[in-house]
Coordinates of C-alpha atoms and ligand atoms in Angstrom, one line a residue:
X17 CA 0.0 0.0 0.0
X18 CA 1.3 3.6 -0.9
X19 CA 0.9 5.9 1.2
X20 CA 0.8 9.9 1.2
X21 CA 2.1 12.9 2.9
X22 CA -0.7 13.8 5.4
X23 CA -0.4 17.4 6.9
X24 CA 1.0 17.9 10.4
X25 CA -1.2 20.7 10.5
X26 CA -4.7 18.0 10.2
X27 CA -3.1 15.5 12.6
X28 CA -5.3 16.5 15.0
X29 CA -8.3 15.4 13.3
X30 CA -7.1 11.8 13.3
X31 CA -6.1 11.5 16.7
X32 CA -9.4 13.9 18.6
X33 CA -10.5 11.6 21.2
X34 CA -13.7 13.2 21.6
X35 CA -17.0 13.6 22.1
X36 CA -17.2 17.6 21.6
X37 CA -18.7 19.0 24.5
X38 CA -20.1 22.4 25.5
X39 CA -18.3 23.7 28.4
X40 CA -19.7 26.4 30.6
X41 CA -18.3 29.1 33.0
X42 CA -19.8 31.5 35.3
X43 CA -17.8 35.4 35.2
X44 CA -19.3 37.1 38.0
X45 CA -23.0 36.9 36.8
X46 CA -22.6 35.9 33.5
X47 CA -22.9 32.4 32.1
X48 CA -21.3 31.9 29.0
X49 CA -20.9 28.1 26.5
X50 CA -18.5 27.2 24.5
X51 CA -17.8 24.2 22.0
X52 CA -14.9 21.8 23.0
X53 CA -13.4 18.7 21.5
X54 CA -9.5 19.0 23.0
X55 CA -9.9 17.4 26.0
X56 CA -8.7 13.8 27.4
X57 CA -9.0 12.2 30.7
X58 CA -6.1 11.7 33.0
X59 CA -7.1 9.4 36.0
X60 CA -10.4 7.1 36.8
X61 CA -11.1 8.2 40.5
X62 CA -11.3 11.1 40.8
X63 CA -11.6 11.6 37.5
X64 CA -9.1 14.5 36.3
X65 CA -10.0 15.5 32.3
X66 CA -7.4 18.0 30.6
X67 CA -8.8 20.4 28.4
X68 CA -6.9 22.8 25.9
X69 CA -8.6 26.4 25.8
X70 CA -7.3 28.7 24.1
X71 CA -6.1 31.9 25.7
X72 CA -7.9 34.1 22.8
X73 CA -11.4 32.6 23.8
X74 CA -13.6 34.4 26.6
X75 CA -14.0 31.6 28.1
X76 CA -10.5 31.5 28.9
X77 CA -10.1 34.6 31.8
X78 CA -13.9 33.1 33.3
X79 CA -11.9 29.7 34.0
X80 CA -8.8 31.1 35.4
X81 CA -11.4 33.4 38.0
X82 CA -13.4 31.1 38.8
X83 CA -11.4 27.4 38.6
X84 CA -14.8 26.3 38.0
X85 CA -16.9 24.5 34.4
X86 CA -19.4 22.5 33.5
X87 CA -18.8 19.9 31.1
X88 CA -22.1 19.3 29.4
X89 CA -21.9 16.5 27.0
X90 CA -24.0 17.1 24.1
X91 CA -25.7 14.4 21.0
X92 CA -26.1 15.1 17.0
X93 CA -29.7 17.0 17.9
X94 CA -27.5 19.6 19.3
X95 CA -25.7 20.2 16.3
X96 CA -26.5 23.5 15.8
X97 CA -25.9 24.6 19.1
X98 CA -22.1 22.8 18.6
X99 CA -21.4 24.5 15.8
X100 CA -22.6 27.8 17.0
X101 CA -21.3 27.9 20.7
X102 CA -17.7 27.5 18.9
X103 CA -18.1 30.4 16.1
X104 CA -19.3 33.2 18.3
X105 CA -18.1 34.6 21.5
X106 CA -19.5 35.1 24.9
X107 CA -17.9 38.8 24.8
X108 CA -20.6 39.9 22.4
X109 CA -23.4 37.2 22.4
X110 CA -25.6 35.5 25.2
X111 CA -25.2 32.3 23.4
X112 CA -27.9 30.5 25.7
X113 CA -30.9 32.5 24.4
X114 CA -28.9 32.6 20.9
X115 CA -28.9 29.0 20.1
X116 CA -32.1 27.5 22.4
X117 CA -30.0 26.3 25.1
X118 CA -31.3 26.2 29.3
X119 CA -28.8 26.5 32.0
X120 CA -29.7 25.2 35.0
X121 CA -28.1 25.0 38.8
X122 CA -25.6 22.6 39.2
X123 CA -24.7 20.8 43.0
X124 CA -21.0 22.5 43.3
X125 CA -20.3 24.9 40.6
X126 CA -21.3 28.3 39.8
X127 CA -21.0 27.5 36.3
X128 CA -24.7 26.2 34.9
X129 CA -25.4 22.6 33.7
X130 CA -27.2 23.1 29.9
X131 CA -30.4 20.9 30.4
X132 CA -30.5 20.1 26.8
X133 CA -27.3 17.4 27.3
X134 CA -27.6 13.5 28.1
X135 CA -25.1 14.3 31.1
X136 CA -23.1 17.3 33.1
X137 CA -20.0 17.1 34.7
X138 CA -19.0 19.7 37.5
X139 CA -15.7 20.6 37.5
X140 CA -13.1 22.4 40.0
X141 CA -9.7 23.4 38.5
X142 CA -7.0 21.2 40.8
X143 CA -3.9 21.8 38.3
X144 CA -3.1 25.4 36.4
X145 CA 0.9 24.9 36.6
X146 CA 0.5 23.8 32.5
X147 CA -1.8 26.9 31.6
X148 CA 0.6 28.9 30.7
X149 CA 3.1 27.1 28.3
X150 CA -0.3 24.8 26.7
X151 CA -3.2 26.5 27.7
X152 CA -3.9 22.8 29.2
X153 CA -6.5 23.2 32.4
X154 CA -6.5 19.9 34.7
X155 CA -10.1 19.7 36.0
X156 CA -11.6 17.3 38.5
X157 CA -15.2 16.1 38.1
X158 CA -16.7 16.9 41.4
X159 CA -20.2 15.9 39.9
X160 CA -21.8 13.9 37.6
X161 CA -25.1 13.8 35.8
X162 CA -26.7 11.5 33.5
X163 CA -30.1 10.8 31.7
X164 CA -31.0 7.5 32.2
X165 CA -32.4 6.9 29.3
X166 CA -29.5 7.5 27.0
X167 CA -27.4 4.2 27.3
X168 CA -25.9 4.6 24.3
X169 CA -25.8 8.3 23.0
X170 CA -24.9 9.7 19.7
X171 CA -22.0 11.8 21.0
X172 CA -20.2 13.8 17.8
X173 CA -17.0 13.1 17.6
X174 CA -14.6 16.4 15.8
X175 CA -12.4 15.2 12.8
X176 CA -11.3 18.7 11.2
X177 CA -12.2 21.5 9.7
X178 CA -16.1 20.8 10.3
X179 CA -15.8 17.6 10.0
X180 CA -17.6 15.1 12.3
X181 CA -18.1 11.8 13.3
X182 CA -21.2 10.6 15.0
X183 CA -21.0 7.4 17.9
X184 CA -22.2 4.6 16.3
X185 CA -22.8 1.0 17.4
X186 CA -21.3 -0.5 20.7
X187 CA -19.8 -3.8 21.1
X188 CA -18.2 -5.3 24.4
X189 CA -14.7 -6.8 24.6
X190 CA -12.7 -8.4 26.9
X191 CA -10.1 -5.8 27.7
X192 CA -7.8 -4.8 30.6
X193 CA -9.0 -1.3 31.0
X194 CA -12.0 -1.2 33.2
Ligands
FMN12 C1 -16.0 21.6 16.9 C2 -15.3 22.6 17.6 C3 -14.4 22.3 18.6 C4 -13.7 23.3 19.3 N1 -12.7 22.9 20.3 C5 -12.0 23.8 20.9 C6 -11.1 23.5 21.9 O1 -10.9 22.3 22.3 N2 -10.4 24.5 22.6 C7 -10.6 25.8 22.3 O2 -9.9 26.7 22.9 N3 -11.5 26.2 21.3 C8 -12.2 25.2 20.7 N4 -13.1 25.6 19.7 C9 -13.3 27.0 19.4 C10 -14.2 27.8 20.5 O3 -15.4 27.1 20.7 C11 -14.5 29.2 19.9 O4 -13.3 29.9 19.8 C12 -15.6 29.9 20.7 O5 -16.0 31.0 20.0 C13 -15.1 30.4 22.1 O6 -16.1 31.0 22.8 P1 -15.9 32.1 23.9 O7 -15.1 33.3 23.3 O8 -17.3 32.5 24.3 O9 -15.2 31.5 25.0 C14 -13.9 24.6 19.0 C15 -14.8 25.0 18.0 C16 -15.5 24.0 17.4 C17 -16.5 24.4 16.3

């Protein structure tokens, strides 16, 4: 098999782990959304989750006052809403009313859960040291919520330049992870 030069600069799309969330923030008293998809998790229990946010994004200063999100994990009927959170800004737009989405209290956070998703995780900041040279925030889940009716969601899954992937079929291995 022959293969081709692929672009270091579309790498990204074959490694994101996914699923693109919407994570919210809470700046004094302003809620604000944005889409996500650079995120991984880092331990089981407590669960820590890395997330990449760039320092250009509003979002950005609301995590570093607050230490506090909510990482709302959204399915393909939210597709709009994706697309939209992550190609407008909370400086300018209130991107709840903008694109039908309902905060609602969460347990720990300030931050709001968005009612629309299958499941909400509150998060406190534990780890900032790796802000500064990556933008990389280490979050613990303090919280977690799920609908019980969604086993198996459709999550969308970012593969590049508006490109995505939705969760498909689920089959169960034997395997060492738990
Ligand atoms: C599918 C998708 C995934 C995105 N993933 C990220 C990400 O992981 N990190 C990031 O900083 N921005 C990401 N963005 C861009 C932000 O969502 C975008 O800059 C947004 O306007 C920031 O909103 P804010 O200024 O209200 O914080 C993504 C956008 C899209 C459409």
């Amino acid at each position: 098999m022959t293969k081709k030069n692929f672009p270091l600069s579309d790498v990204y799309g074959l490694l994101e782990p996914g699923p693109v969330v919407l994570l919210t923030t809470q700046r004094k008293d302003k809620p604000n959304v944005m889409t996500h998809s650079w995120l991984t998790m880092l331990e089981f229990e407590p669960p820590l989750v890395g997330c990449v946010i760039s320092n250009r994004n509003y979002s950005f200063a609301a995590l570093e006052s607050s230490g506090e999100c909510v990482i709302n994990i959204p399915t393909s009927h939210l597709q709009a809403a994706v697309v939209g959170c992550g190609n407008t800004s909370g400086r300018r737009t209130n991107k709840f009313a903008k694109f039908g989405l309902t905060p609602m209290p969460a347990k720990y956070v300030q931050a709001p859960l968005i009612k629309e998703c299958f499941a909400n995780l509150e998060c406190k900041l534990v780890d900032a040291d790796m802000v500064p040279r990556y933008n990389l925030f280490v979050f613990e889940v303090l919280k977690a919520w799920i609908d019980p009716k969604m086993d198996h969601a459709p999550t969308m899954h970012h593969r590049g330049s508006g490109a995505f992937m939705l969760a498909g079929e689920t089959i169960t291995l034997q395997s060492k992870m738990k």
